[in-house]
Structures are given as structure tokens and as C-alpha cells.
Coordinates of C-alpha atoms in Angstrom, one line a residue:
Chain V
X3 CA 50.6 -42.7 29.9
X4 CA 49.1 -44.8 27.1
X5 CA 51.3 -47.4 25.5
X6 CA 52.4 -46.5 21.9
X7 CA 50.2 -49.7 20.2
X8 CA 47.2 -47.9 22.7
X9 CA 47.4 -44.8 20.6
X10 CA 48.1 -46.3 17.3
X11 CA 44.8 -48.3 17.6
X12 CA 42.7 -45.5 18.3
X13 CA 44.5 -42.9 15.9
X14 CA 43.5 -45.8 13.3
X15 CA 39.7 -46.2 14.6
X16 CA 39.1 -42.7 14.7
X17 CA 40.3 -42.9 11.1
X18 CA 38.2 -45.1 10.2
X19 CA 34.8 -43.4 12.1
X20 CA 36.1 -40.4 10.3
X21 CA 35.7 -42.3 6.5
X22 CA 32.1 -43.4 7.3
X23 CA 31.1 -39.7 8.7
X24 CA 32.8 -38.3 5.5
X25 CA 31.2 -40.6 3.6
X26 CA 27.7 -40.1 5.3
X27 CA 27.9 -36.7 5.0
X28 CA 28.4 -36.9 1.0
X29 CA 25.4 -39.5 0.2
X30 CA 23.9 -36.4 2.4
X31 CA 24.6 -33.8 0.4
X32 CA 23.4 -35.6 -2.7
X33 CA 20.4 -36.0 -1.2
X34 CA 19.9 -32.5 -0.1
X35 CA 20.4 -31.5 -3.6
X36 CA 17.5 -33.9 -5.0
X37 CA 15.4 -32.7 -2.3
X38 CA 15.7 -29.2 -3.0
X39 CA 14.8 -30.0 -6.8
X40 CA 11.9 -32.2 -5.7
X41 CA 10.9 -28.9 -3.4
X42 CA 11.4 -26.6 -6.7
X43 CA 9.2 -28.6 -8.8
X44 CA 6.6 -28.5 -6.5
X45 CA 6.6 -25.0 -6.5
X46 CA 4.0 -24.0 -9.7
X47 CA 1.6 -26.3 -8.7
X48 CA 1.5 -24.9 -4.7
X49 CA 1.3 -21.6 -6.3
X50 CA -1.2 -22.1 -9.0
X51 CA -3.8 -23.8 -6.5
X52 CA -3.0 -21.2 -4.0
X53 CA -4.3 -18.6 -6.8
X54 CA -7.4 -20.6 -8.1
X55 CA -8.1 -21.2 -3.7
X56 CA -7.5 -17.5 -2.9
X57 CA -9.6 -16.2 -6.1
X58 CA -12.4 -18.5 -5.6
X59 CA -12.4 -17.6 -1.7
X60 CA -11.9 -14.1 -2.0
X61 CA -14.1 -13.2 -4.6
X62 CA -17.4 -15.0 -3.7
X63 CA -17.7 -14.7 -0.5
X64 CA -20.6 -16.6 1.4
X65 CA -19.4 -19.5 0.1
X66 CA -19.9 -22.0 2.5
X67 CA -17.5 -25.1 2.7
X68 CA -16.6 -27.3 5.8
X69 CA -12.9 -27.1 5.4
X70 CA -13.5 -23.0 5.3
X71 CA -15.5 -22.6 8.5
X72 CA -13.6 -22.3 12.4
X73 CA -16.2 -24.3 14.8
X74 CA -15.3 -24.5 18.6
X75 CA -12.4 -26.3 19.2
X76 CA -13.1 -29.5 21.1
X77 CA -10.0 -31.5 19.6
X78 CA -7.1 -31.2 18.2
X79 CA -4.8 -32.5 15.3
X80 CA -1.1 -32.1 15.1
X81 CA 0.7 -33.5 12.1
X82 CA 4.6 -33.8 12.9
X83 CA 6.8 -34.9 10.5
X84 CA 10.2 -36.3 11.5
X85 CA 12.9 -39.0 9.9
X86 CA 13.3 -42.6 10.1
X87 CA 16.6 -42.8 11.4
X88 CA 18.8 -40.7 13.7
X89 CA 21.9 -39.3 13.4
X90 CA 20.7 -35.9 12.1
X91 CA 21.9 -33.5 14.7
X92 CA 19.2 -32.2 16.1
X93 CA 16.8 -32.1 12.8
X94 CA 14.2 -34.6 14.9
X95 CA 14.7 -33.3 18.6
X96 CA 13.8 -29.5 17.9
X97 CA 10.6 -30.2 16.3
X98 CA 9.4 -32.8 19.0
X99 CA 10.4 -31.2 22.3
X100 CA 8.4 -28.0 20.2
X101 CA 5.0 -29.9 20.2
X102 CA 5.7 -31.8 23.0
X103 CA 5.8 -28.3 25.2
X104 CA 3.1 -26.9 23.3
X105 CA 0.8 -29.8 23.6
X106 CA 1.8 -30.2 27.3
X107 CA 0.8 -25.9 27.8
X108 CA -2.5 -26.0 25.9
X109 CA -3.7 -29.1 26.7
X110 CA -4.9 -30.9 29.9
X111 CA -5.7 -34.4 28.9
X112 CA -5.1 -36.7 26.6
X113 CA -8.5 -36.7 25.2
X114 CA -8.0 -32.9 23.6
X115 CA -5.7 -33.9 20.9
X116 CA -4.3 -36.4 18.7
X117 CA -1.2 -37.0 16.8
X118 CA -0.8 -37.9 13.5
X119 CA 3.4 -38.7 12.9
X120 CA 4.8 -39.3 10.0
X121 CA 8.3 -40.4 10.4
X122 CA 9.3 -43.1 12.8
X123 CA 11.2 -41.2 15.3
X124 CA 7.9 -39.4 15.9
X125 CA 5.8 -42.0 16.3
X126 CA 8.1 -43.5 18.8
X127 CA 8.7 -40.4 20.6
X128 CA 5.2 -39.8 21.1
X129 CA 3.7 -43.5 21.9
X130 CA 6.9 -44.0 24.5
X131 CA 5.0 -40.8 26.4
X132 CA 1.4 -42.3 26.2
X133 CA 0.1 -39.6 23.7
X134 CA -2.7 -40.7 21.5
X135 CA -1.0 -41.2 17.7
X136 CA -3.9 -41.9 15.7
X137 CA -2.2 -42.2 12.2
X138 CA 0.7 -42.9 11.6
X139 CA 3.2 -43.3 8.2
X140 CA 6.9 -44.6 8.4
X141 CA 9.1 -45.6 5.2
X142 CA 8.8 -42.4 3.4
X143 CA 11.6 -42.5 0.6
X144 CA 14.0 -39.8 0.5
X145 CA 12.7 -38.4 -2.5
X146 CA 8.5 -38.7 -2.0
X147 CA 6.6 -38.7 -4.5
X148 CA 2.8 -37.7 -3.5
X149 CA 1.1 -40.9 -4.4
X150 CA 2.9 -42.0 -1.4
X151 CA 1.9 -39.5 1.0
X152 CA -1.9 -39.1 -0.2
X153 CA -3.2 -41.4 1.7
X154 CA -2.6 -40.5 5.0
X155 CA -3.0 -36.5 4.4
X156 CA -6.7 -37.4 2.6
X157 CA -7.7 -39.4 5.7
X158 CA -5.8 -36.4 7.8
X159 CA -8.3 -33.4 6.1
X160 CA -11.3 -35.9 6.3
X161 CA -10.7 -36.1 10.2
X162 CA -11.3 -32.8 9.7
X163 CA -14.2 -33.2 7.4
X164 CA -16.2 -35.2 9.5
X165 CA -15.5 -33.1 13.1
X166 CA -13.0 -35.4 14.7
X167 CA -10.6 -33.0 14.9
X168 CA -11.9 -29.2 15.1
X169 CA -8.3 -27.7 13.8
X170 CA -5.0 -28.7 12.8
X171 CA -1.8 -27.8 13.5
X172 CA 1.3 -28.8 11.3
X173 CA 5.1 -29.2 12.6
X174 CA 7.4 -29.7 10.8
X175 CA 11.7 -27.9 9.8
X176 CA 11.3 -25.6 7.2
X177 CA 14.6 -25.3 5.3
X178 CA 16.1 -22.1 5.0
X179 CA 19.6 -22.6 3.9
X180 CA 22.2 -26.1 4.5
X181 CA 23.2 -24.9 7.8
X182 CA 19.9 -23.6 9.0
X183 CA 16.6 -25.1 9.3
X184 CA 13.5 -23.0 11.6
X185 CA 10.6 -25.8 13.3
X186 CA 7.5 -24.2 11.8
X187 CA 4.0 -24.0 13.1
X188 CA 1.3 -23.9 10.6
X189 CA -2.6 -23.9 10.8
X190 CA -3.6 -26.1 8.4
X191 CA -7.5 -26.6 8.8
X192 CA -9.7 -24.8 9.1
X193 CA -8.5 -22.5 6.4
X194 CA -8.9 -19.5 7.2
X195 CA -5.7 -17.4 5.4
X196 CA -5.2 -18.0 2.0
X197 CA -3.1 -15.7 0.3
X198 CA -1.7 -15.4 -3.0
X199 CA 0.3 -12.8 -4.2
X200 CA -0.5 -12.8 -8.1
X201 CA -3.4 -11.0 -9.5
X202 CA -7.0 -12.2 -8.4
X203 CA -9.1 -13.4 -11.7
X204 CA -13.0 -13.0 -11.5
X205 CA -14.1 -16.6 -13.1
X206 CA -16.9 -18.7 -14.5
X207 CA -17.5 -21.5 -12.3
X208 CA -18.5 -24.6 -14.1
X209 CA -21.0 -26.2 -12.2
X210 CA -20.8 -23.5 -9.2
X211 CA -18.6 -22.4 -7.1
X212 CA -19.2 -24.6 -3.7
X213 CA -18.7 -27.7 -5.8
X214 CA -15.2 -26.2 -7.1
X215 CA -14.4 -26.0 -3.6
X216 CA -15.4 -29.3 -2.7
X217 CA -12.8 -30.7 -4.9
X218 CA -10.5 -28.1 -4.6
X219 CA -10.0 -27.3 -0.8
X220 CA -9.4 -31.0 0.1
X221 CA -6.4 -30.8 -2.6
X222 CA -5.4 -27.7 -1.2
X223 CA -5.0 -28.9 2.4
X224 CA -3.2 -32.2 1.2
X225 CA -0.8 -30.4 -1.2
X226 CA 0.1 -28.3 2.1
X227 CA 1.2 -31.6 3.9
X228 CA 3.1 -32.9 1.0
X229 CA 4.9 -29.5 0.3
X230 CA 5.5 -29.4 4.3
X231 CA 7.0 -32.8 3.8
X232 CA 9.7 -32.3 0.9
X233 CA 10.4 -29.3 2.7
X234 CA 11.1 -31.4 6.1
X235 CA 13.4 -33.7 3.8
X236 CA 15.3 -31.5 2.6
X237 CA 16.0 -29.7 6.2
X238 CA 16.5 -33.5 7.3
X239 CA 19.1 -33.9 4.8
X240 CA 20.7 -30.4 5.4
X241 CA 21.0 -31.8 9.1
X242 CA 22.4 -35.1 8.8
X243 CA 25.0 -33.6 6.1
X244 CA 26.0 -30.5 8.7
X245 CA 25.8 -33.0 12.0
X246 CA 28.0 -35.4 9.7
X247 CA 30.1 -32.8 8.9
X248 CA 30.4 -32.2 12.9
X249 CA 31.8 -35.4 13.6
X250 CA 34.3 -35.6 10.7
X251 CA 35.6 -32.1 11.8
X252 CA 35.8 -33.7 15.3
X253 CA 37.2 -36.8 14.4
X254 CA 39.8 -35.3 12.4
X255 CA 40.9 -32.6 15.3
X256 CA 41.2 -35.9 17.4
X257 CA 43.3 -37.8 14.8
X258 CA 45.7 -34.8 14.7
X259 CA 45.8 -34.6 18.6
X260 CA 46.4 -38.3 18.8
X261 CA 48.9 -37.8 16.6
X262 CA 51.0 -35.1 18.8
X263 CA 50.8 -37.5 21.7
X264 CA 51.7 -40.5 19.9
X265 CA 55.1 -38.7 17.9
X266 CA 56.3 -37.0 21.7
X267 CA 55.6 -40.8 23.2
X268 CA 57.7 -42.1 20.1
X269 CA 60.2 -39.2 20.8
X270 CA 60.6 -40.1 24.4
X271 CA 61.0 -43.5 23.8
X272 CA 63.9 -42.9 21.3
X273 CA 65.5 -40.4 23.7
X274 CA 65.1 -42.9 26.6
X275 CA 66.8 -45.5 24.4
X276 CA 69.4 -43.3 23.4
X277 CA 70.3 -42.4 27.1
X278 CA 70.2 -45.9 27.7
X279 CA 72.5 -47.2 25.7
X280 CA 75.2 -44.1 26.5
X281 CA 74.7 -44.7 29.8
X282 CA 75.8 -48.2 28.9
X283 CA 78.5 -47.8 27.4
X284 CA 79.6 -45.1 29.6
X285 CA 79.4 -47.9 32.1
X286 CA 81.5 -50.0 30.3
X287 CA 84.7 -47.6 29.8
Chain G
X6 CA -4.6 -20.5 -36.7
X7 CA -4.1 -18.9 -33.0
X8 CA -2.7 -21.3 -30.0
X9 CA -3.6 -20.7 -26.4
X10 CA -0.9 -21.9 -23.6
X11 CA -1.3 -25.2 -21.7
X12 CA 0.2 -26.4 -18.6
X13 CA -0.5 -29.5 -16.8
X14 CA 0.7 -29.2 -12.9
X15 CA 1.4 -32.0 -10.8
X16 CA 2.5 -31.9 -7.1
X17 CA 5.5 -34.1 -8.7
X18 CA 6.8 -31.1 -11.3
X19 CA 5.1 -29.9 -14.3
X20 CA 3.5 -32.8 -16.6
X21 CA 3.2 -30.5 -19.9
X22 CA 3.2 -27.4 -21.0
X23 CA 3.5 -26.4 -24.9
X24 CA 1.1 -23.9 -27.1
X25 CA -2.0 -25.6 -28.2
X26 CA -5.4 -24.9 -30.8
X27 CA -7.7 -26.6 -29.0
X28 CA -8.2 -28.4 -25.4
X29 CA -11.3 -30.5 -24.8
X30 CA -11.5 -32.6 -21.7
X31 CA -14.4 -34.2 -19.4
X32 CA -15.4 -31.7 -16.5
X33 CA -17.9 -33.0 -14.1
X34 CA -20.6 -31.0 -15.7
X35 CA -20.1 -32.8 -19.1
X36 CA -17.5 -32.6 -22.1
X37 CA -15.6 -29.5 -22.5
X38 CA -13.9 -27.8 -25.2
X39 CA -11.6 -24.8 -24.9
X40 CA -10.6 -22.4 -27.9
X41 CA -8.1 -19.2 -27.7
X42 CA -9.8 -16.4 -26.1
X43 CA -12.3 -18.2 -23.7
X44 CA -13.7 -16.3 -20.8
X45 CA -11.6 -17.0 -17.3
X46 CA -13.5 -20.3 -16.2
X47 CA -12.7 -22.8 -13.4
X48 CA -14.2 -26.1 -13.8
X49 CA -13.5 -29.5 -11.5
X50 CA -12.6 -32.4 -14.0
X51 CA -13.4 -36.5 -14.4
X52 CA -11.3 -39.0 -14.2
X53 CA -10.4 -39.3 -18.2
X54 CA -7.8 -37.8 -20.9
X55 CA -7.2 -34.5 -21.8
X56 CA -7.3 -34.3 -25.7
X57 CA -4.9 -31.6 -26.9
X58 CA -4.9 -30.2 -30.6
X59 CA -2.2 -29.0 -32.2
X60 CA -1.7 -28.6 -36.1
X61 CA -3.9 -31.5 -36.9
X62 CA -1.8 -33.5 -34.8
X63 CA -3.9 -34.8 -30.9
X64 CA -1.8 -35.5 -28.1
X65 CA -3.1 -37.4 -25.0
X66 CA -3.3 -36.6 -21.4
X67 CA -4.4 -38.8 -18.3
X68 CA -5.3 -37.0 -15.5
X69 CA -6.9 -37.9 -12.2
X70 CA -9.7 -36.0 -11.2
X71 CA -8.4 -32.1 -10.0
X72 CA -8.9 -28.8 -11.7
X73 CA -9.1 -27.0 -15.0
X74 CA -8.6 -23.2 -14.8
X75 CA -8.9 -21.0 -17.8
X76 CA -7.5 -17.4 -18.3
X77 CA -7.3 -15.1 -21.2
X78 CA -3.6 -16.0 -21.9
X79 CA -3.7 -19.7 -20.4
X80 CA -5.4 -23.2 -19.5
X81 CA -3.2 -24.8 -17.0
X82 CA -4.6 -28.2 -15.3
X83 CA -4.4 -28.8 -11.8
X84 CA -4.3 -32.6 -10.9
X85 CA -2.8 -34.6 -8.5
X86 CA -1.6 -37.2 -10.8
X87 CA -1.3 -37.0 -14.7
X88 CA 1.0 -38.4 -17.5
X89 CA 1.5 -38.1 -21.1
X90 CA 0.3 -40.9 -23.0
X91 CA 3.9 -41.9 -24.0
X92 CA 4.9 -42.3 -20.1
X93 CA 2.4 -44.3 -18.8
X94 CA 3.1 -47.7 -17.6
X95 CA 0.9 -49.8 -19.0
X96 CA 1.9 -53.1 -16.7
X97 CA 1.5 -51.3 -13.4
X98 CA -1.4 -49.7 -14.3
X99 CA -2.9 -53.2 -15.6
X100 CA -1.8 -54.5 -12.2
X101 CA -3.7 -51.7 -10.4
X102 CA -6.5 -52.9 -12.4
X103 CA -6.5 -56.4 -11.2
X104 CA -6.2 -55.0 -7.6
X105 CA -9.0 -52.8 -7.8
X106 CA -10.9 -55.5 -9.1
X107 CA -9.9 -57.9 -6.8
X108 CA -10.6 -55.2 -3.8
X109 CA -14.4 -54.5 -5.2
X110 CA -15.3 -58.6 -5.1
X111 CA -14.2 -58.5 -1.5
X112 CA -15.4 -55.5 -0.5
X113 CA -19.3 -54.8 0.7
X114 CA -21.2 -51.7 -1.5
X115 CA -21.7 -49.7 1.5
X116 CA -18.1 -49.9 3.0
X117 CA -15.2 -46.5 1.9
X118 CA -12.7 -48.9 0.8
X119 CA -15.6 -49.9 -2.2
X120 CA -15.4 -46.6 -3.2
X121 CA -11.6 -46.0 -2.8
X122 CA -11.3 -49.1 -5.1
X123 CA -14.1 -47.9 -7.4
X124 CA -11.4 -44.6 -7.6
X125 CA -8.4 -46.9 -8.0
X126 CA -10.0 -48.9 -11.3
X127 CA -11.5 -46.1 -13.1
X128 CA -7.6 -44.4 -12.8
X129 CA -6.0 -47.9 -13.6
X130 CA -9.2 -48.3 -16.7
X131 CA -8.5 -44.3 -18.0
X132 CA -4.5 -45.1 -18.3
X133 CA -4.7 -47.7 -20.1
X134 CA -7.0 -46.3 -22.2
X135 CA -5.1 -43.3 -23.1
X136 CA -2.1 -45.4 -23.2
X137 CA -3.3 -46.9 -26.1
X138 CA -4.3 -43.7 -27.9
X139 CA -0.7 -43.3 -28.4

């Protein structure tokens, strides 16, 4: 049996892992909250350029536009988007071990697709198993703004543009609630299913309408990134603050086990002492 | 005199939104002016400031590039970035300027990063412009 120092030492560093957790698992939940605001305010723009996409799309058709039109598929894209750093439960493994088995059933070589990683985990997942990452973006704050995330996602949709990749696929957590979080598959280009669910306008277009969609279907396909991107942080924050919450659970249920072996070793001890000492003096008499 | 709705959308929240008389703005097709009551339109915009009227007062908007779309009960602008006048700053967008201009010295006619610096000064050029409209 451990020595009674033995299991003060580690009562007192599980304490202290405990204080960090707890404390890990607050900063997390702030920064869930700001996420989900960041995700809210995105909202009326997503849904106003899905409208203007879907009415423009939908009501003249033969409208012809690159970003519109599914060609044979010689190569694809996949855009996943993981965290910098770990210790988010599994937030980072679901989504990777997703693609990785995908890629690995629909694909032969490595000259059929390419990844595109945003988040460092990803990129180092990926490059560790000799895929092809052709882009990649790590450092992306906790609350992203887009100016930060345009770059890549306009070179992303012009890979598209100019037929190195024929579709692509985007992975990434969506974020349902704090404690769940589904890995979601989305086709991203070629669009081919826009929906909107308010009312379709007939418009004027002002030149016409394939140079609206010039402009308009490259913004589309890069808001879709960045909107899959706040909602990947917010998932990522719901993940560290739940796996967080995990190990300050645990580390607690330790502490109070600890704590039953140490008082019984304390109470033998005592009781051995006592007996000792009677025993003494019973000697003695 | 009536007002029609305005809303300028950014992927970063919603830039503006208030009841205006009058919006004119730059399309690609050449200046644009919207009244109450014009027809549903969709129209891609320049680089530039969006001039809205209100009660003799004009407040400015900088927007990069994106959309304009007009319905019966509301002009909302679709952009990737935009500010009001009052929030832009001025330094960093000076210091954008400088880069830019430092980029298209180095940088060969023919090559994309010309043109993505060509982008970054007329932005940097049309906020400090509109900043000083305040």
C-alpha cells in the first residue's frame, strides 16, 4: 500500500490538473458563446445571397456559368476544416478518420484528389499519410472574421474555375447543440442545389443576368466555406469545453477516491499506533 | 416624402440598416440611383461608396464590390466587406495603400498578384475617400 505522503502528492496534483481543466473548460465556454454570435450574425447575409442565387438560378434558366455546370469528374477537392491545437475530445478525429475512409473508398491514387486543410491538425494528419494538401491555412483566430479566410476559399472556387478540381467536397462539424456536434458532408462546387425557402422575386438584371452570376456565384461558394468555418469553431469550442468538462469530472471522482484511501491509511495508522502503545504499556504492568 | 428600407449585409453581421429617400451608388453598368417604389432589380456593384439620403442629411457607405438587390419593400447590399464612413480606419487603410502600391512596382502587368494589388489599392483609395466624406 502507498505511503500516506504517496497519496497526499497525487490527491494534491490531481487538484491541481483539475484547476487548469476547470479553467480550460470556462475560457471554452466563453468562446463557444462568441462563436455562436459570430455564427448568428452571419446568418442574413447567407440567407439573403442564397435568395438573390436561388432567384437568379431558378428563374432564368439557360444561364450558363462555370461554377453552375457538373463536367466529368477527373479530380477532386476536399476542404476539411479542423483546429490548431488538440485537446478537444474528439472534435478533430471524427472529421478526419471521415474523409480519410472516404477518400481511401473512392479513390485509387493519389493523383484523383487533393486536399485543401485549414486547421493545423489537418494539415498534419494528412501530409504524415502522403496525401497531396495543396492549400493550406493555419492561425485562424477563434473568432474569424472573413477577410481572413478569403483568400484561400477565392483561390479554393478558382481551382474550380479553371478545371483543376472537377467538384468539391466540404468537411467539416456542424454544431447542433454544446454536447453534440454531426461531421457534415457538403458538395460545394459545382452548384447544383440551391434552395431558398423565401419567396422567389422575378428581377431586372442590370447588365444581364450571366454577369450577375459571375460576381455572384464565386461569393456564394466562398460565403459557404466561411459560414462552414464559424460553424466548425463553434463545434470546436463545444468540444474542448465538454472534453474539458470530462476530465474535471474525472479528476474530481479521483480526488474523492484518493481521498477514501488516504483517511482509511490515516485511520489505520492511528489504530496501529494506538494498539501499539497499549500493547506497551500492557507490557509494562 | 416616402423612405424605402436599406440594409447593408456583410458575412461579418449587418453593416446598416435604417429607412432611407434615396440610394445612389456605382453599379458596373454606370451610376445608379434608387427611389421608393423601383422595380425588383439586381445589379453587381464597383468598388466605391454608397450615398444614402435621408432628410437632407447623406450618409456614406464603403463597400467592396458585391451586390445590390432591389425589391418593392427593400434595397439591401450584399458585399463582402463594407463600413460606415464613421468606422473606417483611416491608418490601416492608408497602410493598405502603401502596400498595394509597393506590390504593383514589384509586380510584372501580366502576373494575378498585379491585379490582386490593383483590387487591394482601389479598396484602400475608396476608404479613405469616403472616410473623409464624414
Amino acid at each position: 500500500m502507498a505511503s500516506l505522503r504517496d497519496i497526499k502528492s497525487r490527491i494534491t496534483s490531481t487538484k491541481k490538473t483539475s484547476q487548469i481543466t476547470k479553467a480550460m473548460q470556462m475560457v471554452s465556454a466563453a468562446k463557444m458563446n462568441r462563436a455562436e454570435m459570430n455564427a448568428k450574425a452571419f446568418v442574413p447575409y447567407m440567407t439573403k445571397i442564397q435568395e438573390v442565387t436561388a432567384s437568379i438560378a431558378q428563374g432564368s434558366k439557360g444561364v450558363q456559368n462555370p461554377l453552375l455546370t457538373s463536367r466529368p469528374v477527373k479530380k477532386t477537392g476536399y476542404v476539411v476544416i479542423s483546429s490548431d491545437r488538440g485537446l478537444a475530445g474528439a472534435y478533430n478525429s471524427n472529421v478526419l478518420r471521415q474523409l480519410f475512409n472516404t477518400i481511401k473508398s473512392r479513390h485509387k491514387s493519389n493523383d484523383e484528389f487533393a486536399i485543401i486543410a485549414i486547421g493545423r491538425v489537418g494539415r498534419d494528419f494528412f501530409k504524415k499519410r502522403n496525401m497531396p494538401v495543396v492549400l493550406d491555412i493555419i492561425g485562424v483566430p477563434d473568432q474569424p472574421s472573413f477577410a481572413e479566410i478569403k483568400d484561400i476559399a477565392s483561390k479554393t472556387v478558382g481551382m474550380f474555375a479553371d478545371e483543376t478540381f472537377d467538384e468539391l467536397y466540404l468537411y467539416y462539424s456542424h454544431y447542433v447543440s454544446a454536447i453534440q456536434q454531426d461531421v457534415t458532408e457538403k458538395k460545394l462546387l459545382p452548384l447544383t442545389d440551391i434552395q431558398s425557402e423565401g419567396k422567389l422575386t422575378s428581377y431586372e438584371f442590370e447588365p444581364s443576368a450571366e454577369e450577375i452570376l459571375d460576381v455572384l456565384l464565386p461569393q456564394y461558394a466562398e460565403s459557404l466555406i466561411y459560414g462552414a468555418l464559424l460553424d466548425s469553431k463553434a463545434s470546436e469550442h463545444a468540444a474542448r469545453m465538454t472534453a474539458m468538462k470530462n476530465a474535471t469530472d474525472n479528476a474530481n471522482d479521483l480526488i474523492s477516491n484518493l481521498s477514501l484511501v488516504y483517511n482509511r491509511a490515516r485511520q489505520a495508522a492511528i489504530t496501529q499506533e494506538i494498539t501499539e502503545i497499549v500493547g506497551g504499556a500492557a507490557a509494562l504492568e | 416624402m416616402k423612405t424605402i428600407k436599406v440594409s447593408v449585409v456583410t458575412p461579418d453581421g449587418p453593416v446598416y440598416e435604417s429607412d432611407v429617400e434615396m440610394v445612389s451608388t456605382k453599379a458596373q453598368s454606370g451610376e445608379l440611383g434608387i427611389l421608393p417604389g423601383h422595380i425588383p432589380m439586381v445589379a453587381p456593384l464597383q468598388i466605391g461608396s454608397v450615398r444614402l439620403k435621408n432628410g437632407g442629411k447623406t450618409e456614406y457607405v464603403a463597400v467592396s464590390g458585391g451586390l445590390l438587390e432591389v425589391r418593392p419593400d427593400q434595397v439591401s447590399i450584399l458585399a463582402q466587406s463594407a463600413e460606415v464612413s464613421d468606422s473606417i480606419d483611416v491608418e490601416r487603410a492608408l497602410r493598405a495603400k502603401e502596400r498595394a502600391e509597393e506590390r504593383l512596382r514589384e509586380q510584372q502587368r501580366a502576373h494575378v498578384d498585379f491585379k490582386r494589388a490593383e483590387m487591394a489599392l482601389q479598396r484602400a483609395i475608396n476608404r479613405i475617400s469616403v472616410s473623409e466624406k464624414r
